[in-house]
Coordinates of C-alpha atoms and ligand atoms in Angstrom, one line a residue:
M68 CA -74.5 19.2 59.2
I69 CA -76.2 19.8 56.4
E70 CA -77.2 24.0 56.4
N71 CA -79.7 25.7 55.2
D72 CA -78.3 27.8 51.8
R73 CA -80.2 30.8 52.5
G74 CA -77.7 32.1 55.4
N75 CA -79.8 32.8 57.9
N76 CA -78.6 29.9 60.2
A77 CA -81.8 28.5 60.8
P78 CA -81.8 24.5 61.5
F79 CA -83.0 22.0 59.6
S80 CA -86.6 20.5 60.7
V81 CA -85.8 16.2 62.1
E82 CA -87.9 15.7 59.0
T83 CA -85.6 17.2 56.9
V84 CA -82.3 16.1 58.3
L85 CA -84.1 12.5 58.2
T86 CA -84.6 12.5 54.7
H87 CA -81.7 14.6 53.5
Q88 CA -78.7 13.9 55.7
G89 CA -76.1 11.3 55.0
R90 CA -76.4 10.7 51.6
V91 CA -74.5 12.6 48.4
P92 CA -76.4 11.5 45.3
D93 CA -73.2 13.4 43.3
D94 CA -70.8 10.8 44.6
Q95 CA -73.2 8.6 43.4
F96 CA -73.7 8.8 40.1
G97 CA -76.8 10.7 40.7
F98 CA -78.6 8.0 42.4
V99 CA -80.6 9.2 45.8
N100 CA -79.5 6.5 47.7
T101 CA -75.8 5.1 48.9
P102 CA -75.8 1.9 47.9
V103 CA -74.5 -1.2 49.7
Y104 CA -70.9 -0.7 49.8
R105 CA -69.1 -4.2 50.9
G106 CA -65.4 -4.0 51.1
S107 CA -62.4 -5.2 52.7
T108 CA -59.4 -3.8 50.9
V109 CA -59.2 -0.2 50.0
L110 CA -56.7 1.0 47.5
F111 CA -53.5 3.2 47.8
K112 CA -51.9 4.1 44.3
T113 CA -48.6 5.4 45.1
L114 CA -46.3 5.1 48.6
D115 CA -46.7 8.6 49.4
D116 CA -50.5 7.7 49.8
L117 CA -49.8 4.7 51.9
E118 CA -47.6 6.3 54.0
A119 CA -49.4 9.5 54.9
Q120 CA -53.0 7.6 54.9
R121 CA -54.4 9.0 51.8
Q122 CA -57.5 7.6 51.2
R123 CA -61.2 8.9 52.8
F124 CA -61.6 4.9 54.0
L125 CA -58.3 3.3 55.1
Y126 CA -60.1 -0.3 55.4
G127 CA -63.3 -1.7 55.5
R128 CA -63.5 -2.7 59.0
A129 CA -63.4 1.5 60.2
G130 CA -66.3 1.7 58.2
N131 CA -67.5 2.2 54.4
P132 CA -70.0 5.4 53.0
T133 CA -73.0 3.2 53.8
T134 CA -72.1 2.9 57.7
E135 CA -70.9 6.7 57.2
S136 CA -74.7 7.4 55.6
V137 CA -76.1 6.3 59.0
E138 CA -74.0 7.7 61.1
A139 CA -74.3 10.9 59.7
V140 CA -77.6 11.3 60.6
I141 CA -77.8 10.3 64.2
T142 CA -74.7 12.3 64.9
E143 CA -77.1 14.9 64.0
L144 CA -80.2 14.2 65.6
E145 CA -78.3 13.5 69.0
G146 CA -76.3 16.6 68.7
A147 CA -73.2 14.6 69.2
Y148 CA -69.9 15.1 68.5
R149 CA -70.0 11.5 66.4
T150 CA -71.2 8.3 66.1
R151 CA -70.6 4.5 65.4
L152 CA -72.7 1.8 63.9
V153 CA -72.2 -1.4 65.8
P154 CA -73.6 -4.7 64.8
S155 CA -76.4 -4.8 67.7
G156 CA -77.7 -2.3 70.1
L157 CA -76.3 -4.8 72.7
A158 CA -73.0 -4.3 70.8
A159 CA -73.6 -0.6 71.1
V160 CA -74.6 -0.9 75.2
T161 CA -70.7 -3.0 75.7
V162 CA -68.7 -1.0 73.6
A163 CA -69.9 2.0 75.2
L164 CA -69.4 0.6 78.6
L165 CA -65.7 -1.1 78.1
G166 CA -64.7 2.5 76.4
C167 CA -65.0 4.1 80.1
L168 CA -64.4 1.0 82.4
K169 CA -61.2 -0.5 82.8
A170 CA -59.8 -3.4 85.8
G171 CA -60.5 -2.0 88.8
D172 CA -63.8 0.8 88.2
D173 CA -66.6 0.2 89.5
V174 CA -70.0 0.8 87.4
L175 CA -73.6 2.1 88.7
L176 CA -76.6 0.5 86.5
T177 CA -80.1 1.3 86.5
D178 CA -81.9 -1.3 88.0
S179 CA -84.2 -0.9 85.2
A180 CA -81.6 -1.9 82.5
Y181 CA -82.1 -4.5 79.5
E182 CA -81.9 -7.6 80.6
P183 CA -78.6 -8.6 78.4
T184 CA -77.2 -5.0 79.8
R185 CA -77.7 -6.6 83.1
A186 CA -76.1 -9.8 82.2
F187 CA -73.3 -8.7 80.3
A188 CA -72.1 -6.2 83.8
D189 CA -72.4 -9.3 86.4
G190 CA -71.0 -11.7 84.0
F191 CA -68.1 -10.2 81.7
L192 CA -67.5 -7.0 83.4
Q193 CA -67.1 -8.1 87.0
Q194 CA -64.7 -11.0 85.2
M195 CA -62.3 -8.3 83.8
G196 CA -62.4 -7.1 87.6
V197 CA -65.2 -4.0 87.7
T198 CA -67.6 -4.2 90.3
A199 CA -71.1 -3.9 88.9
R200 CA -73.8 -2.3 91.2
Y201 CA -77.5 -1.0 90.3
Y202 CA -79.2 2.1 91.6
D203 CA -83.2 2.5 91.6
P204 CA -84.2 4.1 88.7
R205 CA -86.1 7.3 90.4
I206 CA -82.6 7.8 92.9
G207 CA -82.4 10.9 90.7
A208 CA -79.7 13.3 92.5
G209 CA -79.5 10.2 95.3
L210 CA -77.0 8.7 93.2
A211 CA -74.5 10.7 94.8
D212 CA -74.9 8.5 98.2
L213 CA -73.7 5.4 95.7
M214 CA -70.5 6.9 94.0
R215 CA -67.2 5.6 95.2
P216 CA -64.0 7.1 94.3
N217 CA -63.4 4.2 91.1
T218 CA -67.1 4.7 89.8
R219 CA -66.2 5.8 86.2
A220 CA -69.4 4.8 84.7
V221 CA -73.3 5.5 85.0
L222 CA -75.9 3.8 83.0
A223 CA -79.2 4.9 82.3
E224 CA -81.9 3.8 80.3
S225 CA -85.1 5.6 80.1
P226 CA -87.8 4.7 80.2
G227 CA -86.5 1.7 81.9
S228 CA -87.3 -1.7 79.8
L229 CA -90.3 -3.6 81.0
T230 CA -91.5 -1.3 83.9
F231 CA -90.9 2.2 82.4
E232 CA -89.5 4.3 84.7
V233 CA -88.5 7.8 83.5
Q234 CA -84.9 8.9 84.7
D235 CA -84.0 12.4 86.0
I236 CA -80.3 12.8 83.4
P237 CA -79.6 16.1 84.2
A238 CA -79.9 15.1 88.2
L239 CA -77.5 12.0 86.8
A240 CA -75.0 13.9 84.5
K241 CA -74.7 16.3 87.4
V242 CA -73.5 13.5 90.2
A243 CA -71.6 11.2 87.6
H244 CA -69.6 14.2 86.3
A245 CA -68.9 15.6 89.8
G246 CA -67.7 12.1 91.0
G247 CA -65.7 12.0 87.7
A248 CA -67.9 9.3 85.6
R249 CA -69.6 9.2 82.3
L250 CA -72.7 8.7 81.9
I251 CA -74.1 6.6 79.3
V252 CA -77.8 6.8 78.4
D253 CA -80.2 3.7 76.3
N254 CA -82.1 6.1 74.1
S255 CA -83.6 3.3 72.6
W256 CA -87.5 3.7 73.3
A257 CA -87.9 7.7 72.4
S258 CA -85.5 7.9 69.0
P259 CA -83.7 11.4 69.5
L260 CA -86.5 12.6 68.1
Y261 CA -88.3 12.9 71.3
H262 CA -85.4 12.9 73.6
Q263 CA -81.7 14.1 73.4
P264 CA -80.2 13.2 76.2
L265 CA -76.4 14.5 75.2
K266 CA -78.3 18.3 75.5
L267 CA -79.2 17.4 78.9
G268 CA -75.8 16.6 80.1
A269 CA -75.2 13.0 79.2
D270 CA -71.8 12.2 77.6
I271 CA -72.6 8.9 75.4
V272 CA -76.2 7.6 73.6
V273 CA -77.0 4.5 72.7
H274 CA -79.4 3.4 70.2
A275 CA -81.1 -0.8 69.5
A276 CA -80.9 0.7 65.8
T277 CA -82.6 -2.5 65.6
K278 CA -85.8 -1.2 67.1
M279 CA -87.1 2.0 65.3
F280 CA -84.7 3.0 63.0
V281 CA -84.8 -0.4 60.8
G282 CA -88.4 -0.5 61.8
H283 CA -89.5 -3.7 59.9
S284 CA -88.1 -6.3 62.1
D285 CA -85.3 -7.6 59.1
A286 CA -81.9 -6.4 61.0
F287 CA -79.4 -5.9 63.6
A288 CA -77.8 -2.7 64.2
G289 CA -76.5 -0.3 67.1
T290 CA -75.1 3.0 67.5
I291 CA -73.2 5.0 69.8
S292 CA -72.9 8.9 69.2
T293 CA -71.0 10.6 72.2
T294 CA -69.6 13.9 73.0
E295 CA -66.0 14.9 71.8
E296 CA -64.1 14.2 75.1
S297 CA -66.4 10.6 75.4
W298 CA -65.0 9.3 71.9
R299 CA -61.6 8.1 71.7
G300 CA -62.3 6.0 74.4
V301 CA -65.2 4.4 72.7
E302 CA -63.9 4.5 69.3
S303 CA -60.5 2.6 71.1
A304 CA -62.8 -0.3 72.2
R305 CA -64.8 -0.4 68.9
R306 CA -61.7 -0.5 66.7
L307 CA -59.5 -3.1 69.2
L308 CA -62.5 -5.6 69.4
G309 CA -63.1 -5.5 65.3
F310 CA -66.7 -4.9 65.7
F311 CA -68.0 -3.8 62.2
T312 CA -71.1 -3.2 60.5
S313 CA -71.9 -4.5 56.9
G314 CA -73.2 -2.7 54.0
D315 CA -75.8 -4.5 54.2
E316 CA -77.2 -4.1 57.4
A317 CA -76.3 -0.6 57.3
F318 CA -78.7 0.4 54.4
L319 CA -81.6 -1.2 56.0
V320 CA -81.1 1.2 59.0
A321 CA -80.6 3.9 56.6
R322 CA -83.5 3.1 54.6
G323 CA -85.5 3.0 57.8
L324 CA -83.9 6.1 58.8
R325 CA -85.6 8.0 55.9
T326 CA -89.4 7.1 57.6
L327 CA -88.7 7.2 61.0
A328 CA -90.5 10.8 62.0
I329 CA -93.6 9.7 60.3
R330 CA -93.1 6.3 61.7
M331 CA -93.0 7.3 65.4
K332 CA -95.5 9.6 65.3
E333 CA -97.8 6.8 63.9
H334 CA -96.5 4.6 67.0
Q335 CA -96.9 7.5 69.1
A336 CA -100.4 8.0 68.1
R337 CA -101.4 4.6 68.4
A338 CA -99.8 3.6 71.3
L339 CA -101.0 6.6 73.2
D340 CA -104.4 5.7 72.4
I341 CA -104.4 2.3 72.9
A342 CA -102.6 2.8 76.8
S343 CA -105.8 5.3 77.5
W344 CA -108.5 3.1 77.1
L345 CA -106.4 0.0 78.3
E346 CA -107.0 2.4 81.5
Q347 CA -110.3 2.0 81.4
Q348 CA -110.8 -1.7 81.4
P349 CA -112.1 -3.7 84.3
E350 CA -109.1 -6.6 84.1
V351 CA -106.8 -3.5 83.7
T352 CA -104.9 -2.3 86.9
S353 CA -102.1 0.0 85.6
V354 CA -100.7 0.9 82.7
L355 CA -97.3 1.8 82.7
H356 CA -96.8 4.4 80.1
P357 CA -94.6 8.0 80.5
A358 CA -97.2 9.9 78.5
L359 CA -100.0 9.1 80.6
P360 CA -100.8 11.5 83.4
S361 CA -101.4 8.8 85.7
H362 CA -97.8 7.9 85.3
P363 CA -95.6 8.4 88.6
D364 CA -93.3 9.7 86.2
H365 CA -95.1 11.7 84.2
A366 CA -94.1 15.3 85.2
L367 CA -90.0 14.6 84.5
F368 CA -91.7 12.6 81.2
K369 CA -92.9 15.9 79.9
R370 CA -89.8 18.0 81.2
D371 CA -87.6 16.1 78.8
F372 CA -89.3 14.5 76.4
T373 CA -91.0 15.8 73.5
G374 CA -93.0 12.3 72.5
S375 CA -93.3 9.1 73.0
G376 CA -92.8 5.5 71.8
S377 CA -94.2 2.5 70.7
L378 CA -93.7 0.7 73.5
F379 CA -95.6 0.3 77.1
A380 CA -96.9 -2.4 79.8
F381 CA -99.7 -3.1 81.6
V382 CA -101.0 -5.3 84.4
L383 CA -103.9 -7.4 84.9
A384 CA -105.5 -8.3 87.9
P385 CA -104.1 -11.2 89.6
A386 CA -105.3 -15.2 87.6
P387 CA -103.5 -18.1 87.2
R388 CA -100.7 -19.0 84.1
A389 CA -104.0 -20.3 82.1
S390 CA -105.1 -17.2 81.8
V391 CA -102.0 -15.1 80.7
A392 CA -102.0 -18.5 78.2
A393 CA -105.5 -17.8 77.3
F394 CA -104.5 -13.9 76.7
V395 CA -101.7 -14.7 74.8
D396 CA -102.2 -17.4 72.4
K397 CA -104.9 -16.7 70.5
L398 CA -104.3 -13.2 69.9
Q399 CA -104.9 -12.8 66.1
L400 CA -102.8 -9.4 65.5
F401 CA -100.5 -9.2 68.1
S402 CA -97.9 -11.6 68.0
M403 CA -95.5 -13.2 70.7
G404 CA -91.7 -12.7 70.4
Y405 CA -89.1 -10.9 71.4
S406 CA -87.6 -7.2 70.1
W407 CA -89.7 -4.6 69.0
G408 CA -89.8 -1.5 66.5
G409 CA -91.0 -2.9 63.7
Y410 CA -94.3 -2.2 61.8
E411 CA -96.0 -5.1 63.2
S412 CA -97.6 -5.4 67.2
L413 CA -96.1 -7.3 69.5
C414 CA -97.3 -8.8 72.8
L415 CA -94.9 -10.3 75.8
P416 CA -96.1 -11.5 78.8
V417 CA -93.3 -10.9 81.3
V418 CA -91.5 -12.0 84.5
L419 CA -89.4 -9.6 86.1
G420 CA -87.6 -11.9 89.0
K421 CA -83.6 -11.5 89.0
N422 CA -83.7 -9.1 86.6
R423 CA -84.2 -6.5 89.5
T424 CA -82.4 -6.8 92.6
V425 CA -83.0 -2.7 94.0
R426 CA -86.3 -2.7 93.7
P427 CA -88.3 -5.9 93.3
W428 CA -91.1 -5.7 91.2
S429 CA -94.6 -6.8 94.1
A430 CA -97.0 -5.4 91.9
P431 CA -100.3 -8.3 91.9
G432 CA -100.9 -9.2 88.5
N433 CA -99.7 -10.0 85.2
L434 CA -97.7 -7.9 83.8
F435 CA -97.7 -7.8 79.5
R436 CA -95.3 -5.2 77.2
V437 CA -96.5 -4.5 74.3
H438 CA -95.1 -3.0 71.0
I439 CA -98.0 -1.3 69.2
G440 CA -97.5 -1.5 65.2
L441 CA -99.3 0.1 62.4
E442 CA -102.4 -1.8 62.0
G443 CA -105.6 -0.4 62.4
V444 CA -106.1 0.9 66.2
D445 CA -109.3 -0.4 66.6
D446 CA -108.2 -3.7 65.2
L447 CA -106.0 -4.0 67.8
K448 CA -108.4 -2.6 70.7
A449 CA -110.7 -5.7 69.8
D450 CA -107.6 -8.0 69.2
L451 CA -107.3 -6.9 73.1
G452 CA -110.4 -6.7 74.5
A453 CA -111.3 -10.3 73.1
A454 CA -107.8 -11.0 74.9
M455 CA -108.8 -9.8 78.0
E456 CA -111.9 -11.8 77.9
R457 CA -110.3 -15.0 77.8
Y458 CA -108.6 -14.4 80.2
A459 CA -111.3 -13.7 82.5
R460 CA -113.5 -16.3 81.7
A461 CA -109.9 -18.6 82.0
R462 CA -109.8 -17.6 85.9
Ligands
LIG76 C1 -83.5 -4.3 72.1 C2 -82.7 -3.8 73.0 C3 -81.3 -3.7 72.9 C4 -80.4 -4.7 72.0 O1 -80.5 -4.5 70.5 P1 -80.5 -5.8 69.6 O2 -80.2 -5.0 68.6 O3 -81.3 -6.8 70.1 O4 -79.0 -6.1 70.4 C5 -80.7 -2.7 74.2 N1 -81.5 -1.9 74.9 C6 -82.5 -1.7 74.8 C7 -83.6 -0.9 75.4 C8 -83.5 -3.0 73.7 O5 -85.0 -3.1 73.6

């Protein structure tokens, strides 16, 4: 933790943590940033040193100064015991789950989980003898009814991918702990700037660093932050699986983090402006953004979050596929593609289908997910406005 030198224990602001934590210019000949370390072998000088493992880094796979520069920032922002950088957001989810589960155990996942998270649970976990079941994202304390004696992990994602339900993390944590299970939270949407699940009772927090941390759509990484009690299991799973993140990727995450606070602020403002504007448009039947007062979980959002992300969804009045194509095919500024978190806006038509098993999606109309980038907000509105006219005309 970086501490102020005025001796009054006042914590630094998140902006200061983001700009100063995780870099030690004195260790880098005075250069501001920790450079890209590439290395497998770390050299020991004597047999004494080797036997005593007397080296700050023992072998490249366990990390290097560049990966540490990222981990230190996220640890402080999440209020965690420690953090590990892993090769992707999905690896953060899978390693966190494997760190809590063994054959014969049971895991409960939110029905709104990121789709590859579901695929890992339904495929890999089931294959290794873990039962994976799903719960309604709005279940809260009602989760107690689903707990089994062998339930060892509960996975939450708040707000949920694609449908943006906000989850009651303190209530889920209480139920999980009462049953001897750990609560894992995917916190990618809000970033630790606006939501800190460990402080609400969660045990493990994961991030798709690929998204907001990197911020430029040009690198893959994930982070896993835990309490002290959950650290050993997670770190052991990562080490045994051999997951290591290269210094090149870590450098891009560290670079992104330095400007995360101002980027989040700008993404948040644009996304909220566009979400409110969309609510007024005749083709729009609903906007799924937790920071809007119309959102069913708005009260929970206001209780637990201090800000909102770039990503939300909206539903357009029923129309055939030709209308959906007319909407997305000729967008000028929004592009169509997976992922999110970069400086550029994205728009993705979504079909939920088998991604929901507890609460099948039944709202009539077509669902679109948008990531609001850093373009001029009026230009983005004009792009969406023209798309909605094409959508209506093609009906
Ligand atoms: C994208 C995403 C992931 C996976 O991240 P990758 O780096 O693409 O593997 C995990 N969780 C959420 C919520 C995501 O949006």
